[in-house]
Coordinates of C-alpha atoms in Angstrom, one line a residue:
M555 CA -92.7 -66.7 -147.2
I556 CA -96.0 -66.7 -148.9
D557 CA -94.6 -67.7 -152.3
A558 CA -95.3 -71.5 -152.5
H559 CA -92.7 -71.9 -155.3
L560 CA -89.9 -70.5 -153.2
Y561 CA -91.0 -72.0 -149.9
P562 CA -92.8 -75.3 -150.5
A563 CA -95.0 -76.4 -147.6
T564 CA -93.2 -79.8 -147.3
V565 CA -89.8 -78.0 -146.8
L566 CA -91.3 -75.7 -144.2
V567 CA -92.8 -78.6 -142.3
G568 CA -89.4 -80.3 -142.3
L569 CA -87.7 -77.2 -141.0
Y570 CA -90.3 -76.9 -138.3
H571 CA -89.6 -80.5 -137.1
Q572 CA -85.9 -79.9 -137.2
R573 CA -86.4 -76.8 -135.0
W574 CA -88.2 -78.9 -132.5
E575 CA -85.5 -81.5 -132.5
H576 CA -83.1 -78.7 -131.4
E577 CA -85.6 -77.5 -128.8
S578 CA -85.9 -81.1 -127.5
A579 CA -82.1 -81.2 -127.1
Y580 CA -82.1 -78.0 -125.0
Y581 CA -85.0 -79.4 -122.9
A582 CA -83.1 -82.6 -122.4
L583 CA -80.1 -80.7 -121.2
R584 CA -81.9 -78.2 -119.0
H585 CA -84.7 -80.2 -117.5
T586 CA -84.0 -83.9 -117.9
I587 CA -80.2 -84.2 -117.2
M588 CA -80.0 -81.2 -114.9
N589 CA -83.4 -81.7 -113.4
G590 CA -83.9 -78.0 -113.0
R591 CA -80.6 -77.5 -111.1
N592 CA -78.1 -74.8 -111.9
L593 CA -74.4 -75.4 -112.7
R594 CA -72.4 -75.8 -109.6
S595 CA -69.1 -74.1 -110.7
G596 CA -68.5 -70.5 -109.7
D597 CA -65.7 -69.8 -112.1
P598 CA -65.7 -69.7 -115.9
A599 CA -63.3 -72.7 -116.3
G600 CA -65.5 -74.9 -114.1
I601 CA -68.6 -73.9 -115.9
E602 CA -67.0 -74.7 -119.2
Q603 CA -65.9 -78.1 -117.8
E604 CA -69.5 -78.8 -116.6
M605 CA -71.0 -77.8 -119.9
W606 CA -68.6 -80.1 -121.8
S607 CA -69.4 -83.0 -119.5
L608 CA -73.2 -82.4 -119.9
L609 CA -72.8 -82.3 -123.7
T610 CA -70.7 -85.4 -123.7
L611 CA -73.3 -87.2 -121.6
Y612 CA -76.1 -86.0 -123.9
Q613 CA -74.2 -87.2 -127.0
A614 CA -73.4 -90.6 -125.4
L615 CA -77.0 -91.2 -124.5
R616 CA -78.2 -90.2 -128.0
T617 CA -75.6 -92.5 -129.5
V618 CA -76.9 -95.4 -127.4
M619 CA -80.5 -94.5 -128.3
V620 CA -79.6 -94.6 -132.0
D621 CA -77.8 -98.0 -131.6
A622 CA -80.9 -99.3 -129.7
A623 CA -83.2 -98.1 -132.5
E624 CA -81.1 -99.6 -135.2
S625 CA -81.2 -103.0 -133.5
R626 CA -84.9 -103.1 -134.4
P627 CA -85.2 -102.5 -138.2
G628 CA -87.6 -99.7 -139.2
T629 CA -87.4 -98.0 -135.8
D630 CA -86.9 -94.2 -136.0
P631 CA -84.4 -93.0 -133.4
D632 CA -86.4 -89.9 -132.9
R633 CA -89.2 -92.0 -131.4
C634 CA -86.9 -93.1 -128.5
C635 CA -87.5 -91.4 -125.2
F636 CA -84.6 -89.5 -123.8
S637 CA -85.8 -89.6 -120.2
I638 CA -86.1 -93.4 -120.3
A639 CA -82.6 -93.6 -121.7
L640 CA -81.3 -91.4 -119.0
H641 CA -83.1 -93.3 -116.2
T642 CA -81.9 -96.6 -117.6
A643 CA -78.3 -95.4 -117.8
R644 CA -78.6 -94.1 -114.2
D645 CA -80.0 -97.5 -113.0
Q646 CA -77.4 -99.4 -114.9
S647 CA -74.5 -97.3 -113.5
S648 CA -75.7 -97.4 -109.9
R649 CA -76.6 -101.1 -109.8
P650 CA -74.0 -103.5 -108.6
P651 CA -72.7 -105.8 -111.4
A652 CA -74.6 -109.0 -111.8
S653 CA -72.9 -111.9 -110.2
S654 CA -71.1 -114.1 -112.7
P655 CA -70.2 -117.7 -112.2
R656 CA -66.7 -117.8 -110.9
T657 CA -64.1 -120.5 -110.9
P658 CA -64.1 -122.1 -107.5
I659 CA -61.1 -121.3 -105.4
G660 CA -58.3 -123.8 -105.9
R661 CA -59.5 -124.8 -109.4
L662 CA -58.1 -123.8 -112.7
S663 CA -60.4 -122.8 -115.6
S664 CA -59.7 -126.1 -117.3
G665 CA -61.5 -127.9 -114.5
R666 CA -58.4 -129.3 -113.0
S667 CA -57.5 -128.6 -109.4
A668 CA -54.5 -126.5 -108.5
D669 CA -52.5 -129.7 -107.6
G670 CA -53.0 -131.1 -111.1
S671 CA -55.6 -133.8 -110.3

């Protein structure tokens, strides 16, 4: 790989960064999502199910991160922090829903009471 014509430095730098994107994905799965824990299943079918669920969660979080980055023009999705996305998703899924204004009991959505007045 010492021939600069066959292996331009800019191409090698790009490949190096792509390699680290893969390493970051493995790190996110092993250490961020799993938090250092082992898979719980003791049989191959259960391990396969757990792996698919982890990969699905990872892909869903990455999709949300890309959507969030695209909402701010010029933002590179690679600059988004995976652990912040994970913690935000955990906070949002474990928090009770925000109270919304409800139609008072005995009233219709048009503002009329149930007896028509």
